[in-house]
Coordinates of N, CA and C in Angstrom, one line a residue:
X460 N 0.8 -1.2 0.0 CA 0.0 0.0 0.0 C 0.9 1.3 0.0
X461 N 2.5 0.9 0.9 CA 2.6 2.3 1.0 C 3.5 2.4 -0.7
X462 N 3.9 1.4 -1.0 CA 4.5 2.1 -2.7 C 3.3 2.4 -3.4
X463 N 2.1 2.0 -3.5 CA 1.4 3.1 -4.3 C 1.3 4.2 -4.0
X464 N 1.0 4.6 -2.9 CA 1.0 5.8 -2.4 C 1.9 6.8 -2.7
X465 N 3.1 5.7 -2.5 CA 4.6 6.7 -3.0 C 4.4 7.2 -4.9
X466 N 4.2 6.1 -5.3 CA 4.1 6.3 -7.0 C 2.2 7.6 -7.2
X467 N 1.4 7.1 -6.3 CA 0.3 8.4 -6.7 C 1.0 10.0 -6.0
X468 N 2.0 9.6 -5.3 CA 2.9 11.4 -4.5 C 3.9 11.9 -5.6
X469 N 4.2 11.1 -6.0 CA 5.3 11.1 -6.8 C 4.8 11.8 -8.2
X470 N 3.1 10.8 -8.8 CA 3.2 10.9 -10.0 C 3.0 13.3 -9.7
X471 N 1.7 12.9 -8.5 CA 1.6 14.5 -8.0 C 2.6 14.9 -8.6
X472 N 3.7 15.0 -8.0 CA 4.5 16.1 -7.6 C 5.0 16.5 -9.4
X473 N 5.5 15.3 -9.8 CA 6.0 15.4 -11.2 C 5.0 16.0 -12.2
X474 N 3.8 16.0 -12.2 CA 2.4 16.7 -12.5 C 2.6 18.0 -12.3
X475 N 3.0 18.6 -11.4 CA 3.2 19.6 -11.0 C 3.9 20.8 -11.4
X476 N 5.3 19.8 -11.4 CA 6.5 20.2 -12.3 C 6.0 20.3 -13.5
X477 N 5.4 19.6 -14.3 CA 5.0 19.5 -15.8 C 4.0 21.0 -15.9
X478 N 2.6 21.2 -14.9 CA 2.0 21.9 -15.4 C 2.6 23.2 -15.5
X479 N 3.3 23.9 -14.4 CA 3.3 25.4 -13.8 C 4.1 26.1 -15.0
X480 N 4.4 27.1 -15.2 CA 5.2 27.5 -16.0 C 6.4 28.1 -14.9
X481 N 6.5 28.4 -13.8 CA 7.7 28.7 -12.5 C 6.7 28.1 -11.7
X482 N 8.1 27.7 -10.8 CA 7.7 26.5 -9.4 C 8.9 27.1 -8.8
X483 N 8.1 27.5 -7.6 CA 8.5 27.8 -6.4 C 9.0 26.8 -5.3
X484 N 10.6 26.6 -4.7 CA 10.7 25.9 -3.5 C 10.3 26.5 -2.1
X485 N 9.9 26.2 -1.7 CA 9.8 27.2 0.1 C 10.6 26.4 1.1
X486 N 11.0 26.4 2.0 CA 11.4 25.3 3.5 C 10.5 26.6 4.5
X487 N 9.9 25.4 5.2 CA 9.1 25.5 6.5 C 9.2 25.4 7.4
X488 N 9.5 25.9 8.9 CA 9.9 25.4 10.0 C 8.9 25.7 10.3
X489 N 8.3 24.8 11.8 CA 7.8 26.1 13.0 C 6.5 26.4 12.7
X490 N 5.5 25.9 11.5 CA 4.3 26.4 11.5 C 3.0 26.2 12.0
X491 N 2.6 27.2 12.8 CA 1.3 26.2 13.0 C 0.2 25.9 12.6
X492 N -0.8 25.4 13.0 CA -1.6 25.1 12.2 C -2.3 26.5 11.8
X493 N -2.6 27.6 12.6 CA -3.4 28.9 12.6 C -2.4 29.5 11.2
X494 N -1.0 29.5 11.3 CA -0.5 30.2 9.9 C -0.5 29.5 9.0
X495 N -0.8 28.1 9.1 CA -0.9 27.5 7.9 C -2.4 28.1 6.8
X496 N -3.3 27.9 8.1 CA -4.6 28.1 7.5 C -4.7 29.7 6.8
X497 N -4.3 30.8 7.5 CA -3.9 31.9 7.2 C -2.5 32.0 5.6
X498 N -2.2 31.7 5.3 CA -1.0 31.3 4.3 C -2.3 30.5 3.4
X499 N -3.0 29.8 3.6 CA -3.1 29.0 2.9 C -4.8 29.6 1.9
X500 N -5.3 30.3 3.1 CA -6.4 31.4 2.6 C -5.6 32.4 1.5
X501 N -4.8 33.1 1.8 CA -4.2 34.3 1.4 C -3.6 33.9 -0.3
X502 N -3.3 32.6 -0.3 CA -3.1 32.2 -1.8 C -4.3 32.0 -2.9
X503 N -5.3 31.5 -1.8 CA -6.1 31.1 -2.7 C -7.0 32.1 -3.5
X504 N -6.6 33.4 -2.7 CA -7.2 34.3 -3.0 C -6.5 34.9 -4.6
X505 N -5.3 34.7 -4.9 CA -4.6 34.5 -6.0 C -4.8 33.9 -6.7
X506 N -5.0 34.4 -8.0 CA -5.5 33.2 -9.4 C -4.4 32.5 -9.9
X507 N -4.1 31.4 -10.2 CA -3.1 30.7 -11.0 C -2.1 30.2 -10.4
X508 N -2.3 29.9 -8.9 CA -1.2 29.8 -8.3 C -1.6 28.4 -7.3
X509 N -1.3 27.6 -7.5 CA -1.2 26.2 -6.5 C -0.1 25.8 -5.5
X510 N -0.1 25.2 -4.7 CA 0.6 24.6 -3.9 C 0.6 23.2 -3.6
X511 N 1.9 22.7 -3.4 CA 2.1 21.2 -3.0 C 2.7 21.0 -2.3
X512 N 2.7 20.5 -0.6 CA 3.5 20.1 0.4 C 3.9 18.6 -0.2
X513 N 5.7 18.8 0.2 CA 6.2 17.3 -0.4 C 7.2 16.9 0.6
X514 N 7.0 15.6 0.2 CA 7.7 14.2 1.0 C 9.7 14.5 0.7
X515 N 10.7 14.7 1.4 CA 11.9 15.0 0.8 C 11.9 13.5 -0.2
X516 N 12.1 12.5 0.7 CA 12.8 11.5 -0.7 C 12.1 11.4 -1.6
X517 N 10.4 11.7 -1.2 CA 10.2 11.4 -3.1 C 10.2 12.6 -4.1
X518 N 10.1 13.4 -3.2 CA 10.7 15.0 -3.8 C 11.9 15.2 -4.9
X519 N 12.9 14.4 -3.9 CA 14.2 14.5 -4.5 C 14.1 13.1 -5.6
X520 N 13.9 12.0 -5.2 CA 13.4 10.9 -6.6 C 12.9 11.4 -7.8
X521 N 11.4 12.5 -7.7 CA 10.9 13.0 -9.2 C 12.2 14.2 -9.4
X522 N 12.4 14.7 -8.9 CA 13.3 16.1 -9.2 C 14.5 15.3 -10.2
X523 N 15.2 14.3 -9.9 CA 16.3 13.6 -10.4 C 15.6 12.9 -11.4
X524 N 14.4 12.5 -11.4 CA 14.0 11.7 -12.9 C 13.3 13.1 -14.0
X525 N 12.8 13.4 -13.3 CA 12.3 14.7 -14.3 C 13.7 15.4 -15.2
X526 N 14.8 15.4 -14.7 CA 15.8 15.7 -15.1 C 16.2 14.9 -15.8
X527 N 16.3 13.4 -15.8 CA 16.4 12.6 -16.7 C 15.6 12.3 -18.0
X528 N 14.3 12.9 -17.5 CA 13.5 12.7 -18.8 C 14.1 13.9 -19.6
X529 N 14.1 14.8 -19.1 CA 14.0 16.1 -19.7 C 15.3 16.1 -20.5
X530 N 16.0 15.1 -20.0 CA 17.9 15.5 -20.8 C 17.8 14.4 -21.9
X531 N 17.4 13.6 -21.4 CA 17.5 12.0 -21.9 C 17.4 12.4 -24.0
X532 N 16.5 12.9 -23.9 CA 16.6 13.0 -25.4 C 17.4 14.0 -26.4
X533 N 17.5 15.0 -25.4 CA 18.4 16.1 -26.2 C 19.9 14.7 -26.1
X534 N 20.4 14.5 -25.3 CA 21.9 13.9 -25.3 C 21.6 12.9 -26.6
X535 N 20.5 12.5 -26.8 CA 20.6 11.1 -28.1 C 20.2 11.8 -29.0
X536 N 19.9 13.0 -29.3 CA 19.6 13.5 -30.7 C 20.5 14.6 -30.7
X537 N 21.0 15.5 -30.2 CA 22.0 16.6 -30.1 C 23.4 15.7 -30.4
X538 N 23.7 15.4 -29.1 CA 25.0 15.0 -28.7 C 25.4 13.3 -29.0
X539 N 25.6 13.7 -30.6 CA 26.6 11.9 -30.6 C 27.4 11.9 -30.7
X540 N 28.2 13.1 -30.1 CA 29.9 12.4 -30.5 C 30.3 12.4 -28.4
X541 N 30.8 11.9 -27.9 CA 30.6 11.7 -26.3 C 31.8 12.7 -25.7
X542 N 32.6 13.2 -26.2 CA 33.2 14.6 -25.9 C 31.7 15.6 -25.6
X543 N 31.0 16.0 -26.5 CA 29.6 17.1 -26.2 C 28.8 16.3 -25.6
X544 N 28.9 14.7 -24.8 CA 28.1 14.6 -24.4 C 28.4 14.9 -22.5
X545 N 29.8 14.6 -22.7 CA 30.2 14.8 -21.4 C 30.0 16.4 -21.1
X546 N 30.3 17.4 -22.0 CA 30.0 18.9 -22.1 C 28.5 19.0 -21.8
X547 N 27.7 18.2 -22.3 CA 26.7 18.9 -21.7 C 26.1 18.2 -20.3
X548 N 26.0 17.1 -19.5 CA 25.9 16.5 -18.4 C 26.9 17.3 -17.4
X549 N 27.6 18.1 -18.0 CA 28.4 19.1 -16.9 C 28.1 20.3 -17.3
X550 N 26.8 20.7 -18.1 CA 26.2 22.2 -18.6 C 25.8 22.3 -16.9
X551 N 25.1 23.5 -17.1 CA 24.6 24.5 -16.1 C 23.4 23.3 -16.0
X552 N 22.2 23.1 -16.9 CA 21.0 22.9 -16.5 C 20.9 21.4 -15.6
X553 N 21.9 20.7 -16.2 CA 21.9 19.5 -15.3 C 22.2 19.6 -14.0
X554 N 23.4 20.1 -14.1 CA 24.2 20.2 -12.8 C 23.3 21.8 -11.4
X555 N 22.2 22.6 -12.5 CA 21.3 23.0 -10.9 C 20.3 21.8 -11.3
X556 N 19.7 20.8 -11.7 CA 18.8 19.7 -11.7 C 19.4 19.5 -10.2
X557 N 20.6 18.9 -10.2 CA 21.6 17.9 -9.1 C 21.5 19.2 -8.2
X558 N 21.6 20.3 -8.1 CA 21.7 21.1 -6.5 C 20.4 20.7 -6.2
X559 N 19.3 21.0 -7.3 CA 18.1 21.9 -6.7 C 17.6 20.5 -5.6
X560 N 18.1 19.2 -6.9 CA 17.3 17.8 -5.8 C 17.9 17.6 -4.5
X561 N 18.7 18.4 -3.9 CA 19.6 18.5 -2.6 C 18.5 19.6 -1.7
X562 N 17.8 20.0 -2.7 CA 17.5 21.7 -1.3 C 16.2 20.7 -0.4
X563 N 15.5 19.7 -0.9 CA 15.0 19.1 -0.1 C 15.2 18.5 1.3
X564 N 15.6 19.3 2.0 CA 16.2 18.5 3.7 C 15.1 19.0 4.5
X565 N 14.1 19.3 4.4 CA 13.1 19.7 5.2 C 11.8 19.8 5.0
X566 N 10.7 20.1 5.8 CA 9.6 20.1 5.1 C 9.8 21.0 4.1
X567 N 8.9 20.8 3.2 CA 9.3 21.6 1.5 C 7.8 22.0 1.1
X568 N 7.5 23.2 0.9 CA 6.7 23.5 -0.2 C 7.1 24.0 -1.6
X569 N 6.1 23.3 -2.3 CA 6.2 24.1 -3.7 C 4.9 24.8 -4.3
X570 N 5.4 26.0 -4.8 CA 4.2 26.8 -5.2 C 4.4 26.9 -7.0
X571 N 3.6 26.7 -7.2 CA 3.5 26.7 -8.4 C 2.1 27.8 -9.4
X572 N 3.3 28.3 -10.2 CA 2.2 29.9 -10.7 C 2.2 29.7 -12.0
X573 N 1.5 30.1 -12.8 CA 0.9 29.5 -14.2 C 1.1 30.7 -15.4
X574 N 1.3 32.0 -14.4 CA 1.5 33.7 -14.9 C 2.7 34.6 -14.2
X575 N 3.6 34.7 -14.9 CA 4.2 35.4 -14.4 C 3.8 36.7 -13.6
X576 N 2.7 37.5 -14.5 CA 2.4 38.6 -13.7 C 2.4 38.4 -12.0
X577 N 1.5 37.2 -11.8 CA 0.9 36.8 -10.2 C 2.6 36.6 -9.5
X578 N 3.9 36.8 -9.9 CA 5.3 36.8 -9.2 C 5.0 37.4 -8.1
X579 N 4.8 38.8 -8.4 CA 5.4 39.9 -7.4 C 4.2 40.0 -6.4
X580 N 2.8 39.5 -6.3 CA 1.7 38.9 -5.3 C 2.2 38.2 -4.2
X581 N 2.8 36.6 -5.0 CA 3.2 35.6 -4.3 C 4.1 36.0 -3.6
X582 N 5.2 37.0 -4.1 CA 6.7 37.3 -3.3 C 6.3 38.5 -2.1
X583 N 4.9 39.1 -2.0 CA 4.8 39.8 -1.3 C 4.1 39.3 0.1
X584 N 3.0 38.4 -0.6 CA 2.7 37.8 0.3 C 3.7 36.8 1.3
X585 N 5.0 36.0 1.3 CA 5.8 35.4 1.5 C 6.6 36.1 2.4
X586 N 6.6 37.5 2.1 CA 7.5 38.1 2.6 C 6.7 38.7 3.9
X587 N 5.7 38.5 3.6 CA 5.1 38.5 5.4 C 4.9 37.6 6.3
X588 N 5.3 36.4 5.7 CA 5.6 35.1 6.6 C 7.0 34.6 6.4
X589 N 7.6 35.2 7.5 CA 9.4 35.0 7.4 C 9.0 33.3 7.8
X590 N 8.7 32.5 8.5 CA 8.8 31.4 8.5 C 9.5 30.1 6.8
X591 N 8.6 31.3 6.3 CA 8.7 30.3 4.3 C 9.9 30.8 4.1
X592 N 11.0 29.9 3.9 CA 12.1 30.7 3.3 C 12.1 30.0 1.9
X593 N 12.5 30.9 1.1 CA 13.0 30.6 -0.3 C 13.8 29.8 -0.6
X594 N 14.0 29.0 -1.2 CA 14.9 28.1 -1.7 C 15.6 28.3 -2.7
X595 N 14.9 28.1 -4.0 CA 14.9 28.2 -5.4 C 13.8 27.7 -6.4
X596 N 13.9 27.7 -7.4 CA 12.8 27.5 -7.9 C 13.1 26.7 -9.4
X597 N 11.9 26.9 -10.2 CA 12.3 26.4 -11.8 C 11.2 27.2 -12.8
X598 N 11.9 27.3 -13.8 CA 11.6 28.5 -14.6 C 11.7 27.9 -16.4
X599 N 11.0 27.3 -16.6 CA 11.2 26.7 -18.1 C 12.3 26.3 -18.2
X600 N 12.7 24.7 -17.3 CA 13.4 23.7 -17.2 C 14.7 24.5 -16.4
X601 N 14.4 25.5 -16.3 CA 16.2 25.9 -15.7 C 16.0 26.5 -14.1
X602 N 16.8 26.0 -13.5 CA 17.2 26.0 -11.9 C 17.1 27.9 -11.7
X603 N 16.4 28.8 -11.0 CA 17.0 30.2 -10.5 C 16.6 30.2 -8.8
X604 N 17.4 31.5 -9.1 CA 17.6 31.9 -7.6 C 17.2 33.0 -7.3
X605 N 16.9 33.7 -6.1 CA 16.4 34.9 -5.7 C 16.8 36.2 -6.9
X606 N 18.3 35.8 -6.9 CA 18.5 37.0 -7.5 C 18.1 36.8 -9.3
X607 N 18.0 35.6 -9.8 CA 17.6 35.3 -10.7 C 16.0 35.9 -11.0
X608 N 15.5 35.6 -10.0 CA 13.8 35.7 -10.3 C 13.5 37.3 -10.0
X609 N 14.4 38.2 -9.6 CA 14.5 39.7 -9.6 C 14.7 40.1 -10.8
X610 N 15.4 39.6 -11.5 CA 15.7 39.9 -13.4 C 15.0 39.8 -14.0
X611 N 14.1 38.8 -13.7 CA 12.9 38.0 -14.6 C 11.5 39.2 -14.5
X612 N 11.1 39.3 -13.2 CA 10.5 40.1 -12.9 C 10.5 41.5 -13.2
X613 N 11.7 42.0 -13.5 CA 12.3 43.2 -13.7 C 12.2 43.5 -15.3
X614 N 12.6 42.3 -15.8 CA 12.6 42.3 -17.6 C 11.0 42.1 -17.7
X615 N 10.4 41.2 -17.7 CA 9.5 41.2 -17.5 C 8.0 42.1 -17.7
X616 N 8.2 42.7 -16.9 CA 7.4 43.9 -16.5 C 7.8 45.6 -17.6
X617 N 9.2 45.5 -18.1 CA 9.1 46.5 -19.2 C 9.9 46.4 -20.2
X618 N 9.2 44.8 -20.9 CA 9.4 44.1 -22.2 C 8.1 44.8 -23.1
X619 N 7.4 44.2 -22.7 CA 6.1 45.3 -23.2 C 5.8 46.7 -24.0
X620 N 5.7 47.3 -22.1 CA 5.5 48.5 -22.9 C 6.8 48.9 -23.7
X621 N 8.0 48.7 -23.5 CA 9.3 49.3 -24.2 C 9.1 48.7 -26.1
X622 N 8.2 47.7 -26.2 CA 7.7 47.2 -27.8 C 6.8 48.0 -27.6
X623 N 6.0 48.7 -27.2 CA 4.8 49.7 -27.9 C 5.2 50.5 -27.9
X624 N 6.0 51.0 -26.8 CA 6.7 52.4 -27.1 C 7.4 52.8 -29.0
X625 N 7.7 51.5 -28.6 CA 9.3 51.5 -30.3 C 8.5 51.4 -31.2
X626 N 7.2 50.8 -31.0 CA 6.6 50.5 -32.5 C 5.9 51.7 -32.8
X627 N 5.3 52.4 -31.5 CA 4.3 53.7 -32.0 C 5.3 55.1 -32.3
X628 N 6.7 55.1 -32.0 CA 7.7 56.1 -32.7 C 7.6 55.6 -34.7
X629 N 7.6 54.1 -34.4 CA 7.7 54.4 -35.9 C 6.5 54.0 -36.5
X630 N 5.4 54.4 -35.7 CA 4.1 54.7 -36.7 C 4.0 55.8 -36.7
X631 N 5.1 57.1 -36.8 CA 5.1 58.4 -37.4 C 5.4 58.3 -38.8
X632 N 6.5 56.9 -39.4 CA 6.9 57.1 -40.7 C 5.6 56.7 -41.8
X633 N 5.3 57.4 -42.8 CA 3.9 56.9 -43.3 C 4.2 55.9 -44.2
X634 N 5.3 55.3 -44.2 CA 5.5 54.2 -45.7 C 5.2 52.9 -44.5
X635 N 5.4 52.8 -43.8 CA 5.3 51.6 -42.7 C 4.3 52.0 -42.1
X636 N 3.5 52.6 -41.9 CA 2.0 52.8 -41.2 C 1.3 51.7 -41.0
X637 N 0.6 51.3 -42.0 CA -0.4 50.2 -42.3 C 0.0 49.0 -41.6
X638 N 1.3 48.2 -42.0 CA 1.4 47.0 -41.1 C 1.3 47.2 -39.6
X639 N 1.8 48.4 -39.1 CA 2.5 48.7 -38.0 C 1.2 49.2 -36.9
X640 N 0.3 49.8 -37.8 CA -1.0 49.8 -37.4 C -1.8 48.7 -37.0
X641 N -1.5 47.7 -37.3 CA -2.4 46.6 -37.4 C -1.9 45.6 -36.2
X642 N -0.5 46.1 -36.3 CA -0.2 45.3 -35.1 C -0.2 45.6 -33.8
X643 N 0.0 47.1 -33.9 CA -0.4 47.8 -32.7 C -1.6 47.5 -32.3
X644 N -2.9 47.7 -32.8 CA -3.9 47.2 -32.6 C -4.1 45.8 -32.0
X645 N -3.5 45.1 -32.9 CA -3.3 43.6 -32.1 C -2.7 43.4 -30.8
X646 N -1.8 44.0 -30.5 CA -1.5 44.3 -28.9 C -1.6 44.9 -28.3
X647 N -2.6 45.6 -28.6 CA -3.5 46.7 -27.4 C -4.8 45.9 -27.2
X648 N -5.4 44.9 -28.5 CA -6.2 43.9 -28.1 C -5.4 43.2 -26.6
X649 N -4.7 42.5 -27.1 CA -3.6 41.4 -26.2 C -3.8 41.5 -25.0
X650 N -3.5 43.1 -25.0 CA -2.8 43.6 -23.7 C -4.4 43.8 -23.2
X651 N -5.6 43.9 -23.5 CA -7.2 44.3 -22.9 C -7.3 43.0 -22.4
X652 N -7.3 42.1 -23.0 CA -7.6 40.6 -23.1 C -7.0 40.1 -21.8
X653 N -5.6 40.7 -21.6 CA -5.2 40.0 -19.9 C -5.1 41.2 -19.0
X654 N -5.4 42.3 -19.7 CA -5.9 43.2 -18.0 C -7.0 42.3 -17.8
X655 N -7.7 41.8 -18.5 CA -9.4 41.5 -18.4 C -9.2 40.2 -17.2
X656 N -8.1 39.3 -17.5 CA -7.8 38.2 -17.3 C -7.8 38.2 -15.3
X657 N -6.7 39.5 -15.1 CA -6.2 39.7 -14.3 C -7.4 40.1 -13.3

């Protein structure tokens, strides 16, 4: 009974990993049940954002196979000569795979957000419960870190308007008007469509 259990926590967790677009690690000490329930209201009130309390070893089990899946095929279709294959099993992405499946030594949450907008929500909320400390997280298969997810957030946020800006300078020239109109239009649609969302 308890290995299925383990393989239906597991499949969880790896589920998880699959859906989110960033996943959050947290470590927990010390909570009680009153902040849990208070932490656990305060998210739900946030759209796109889930949570998963996990088991460390089977934590660390999917973390190390998800990394296997995920490499396994680039190394047999990229890398056949075994000089680049060794180069890449010692790239960056593998080798935070191998830290991140280490930060597991304690109770562990993971938060997982589906929109990057909802970042700077989750990071505020968190930051009112010094209990959650940050770990690290995963970001379209790659390992970051605090100071990582400050960049992201930072680019992020004036990727955007800095393309509307540039594109409506050069809808003063009239030979490019027309396309440039059209596309503007289309992302000021875009941009209605997830204020709406939000």
């Amino acid at each position: 009974m308890s290995a299925l259990k383990n393989k239906i926590i597991s499949h969880n967790i790896y589920n998880f990993l699959e859906v989110n677009l960033l996943v959050f690690f947290f470590n927990y000490n010390h909570i009680s049940i009153e902040e849990w329930r208070i932490i656990k209201s305060e998210l739900a009130k946030i759209e796109k954002v889930s949570t998963l309390v996990v088991k460390n070893q089977i934590a660390n089990t999917v973390i190390k196979k998800s990394k296997q899946y995920s490499t396994k095929d680039k190394k047999e279709s990229y890398y056949i000569d075994s000089k680049k294959k060794e180069e890449f099993e010692g790239s960056d992405t593998t080798q935070g795979m191998q830290k991140l499946s280490t930060l597991f030594q304690g109770p562990t949450l993971l938060m997982g957000i589906t929109s990057l907008e909802k970042c700077n929500q989750v990071f505020d909320l968190t930051k009112k419960h010094k209990k959650l400390i940050f770990v690290g997280g995963i970001y379209q298969e790659q390992t970051i870190n605090h100071l990582d997810l400050d960049y992201l957030l930072k680019v992020h946020k004036f990727v955007y308007p800095t393309l509307l800006s540039n594109i409506q300078y050069f809808l003063h020239f009239p030979v490019i008007t027309t396309p440039l109109v059209f596309f503007c239009h289309l992302l000021e649609f875009y941009q209605n469509v997830k204020q709406k969302e939000l």
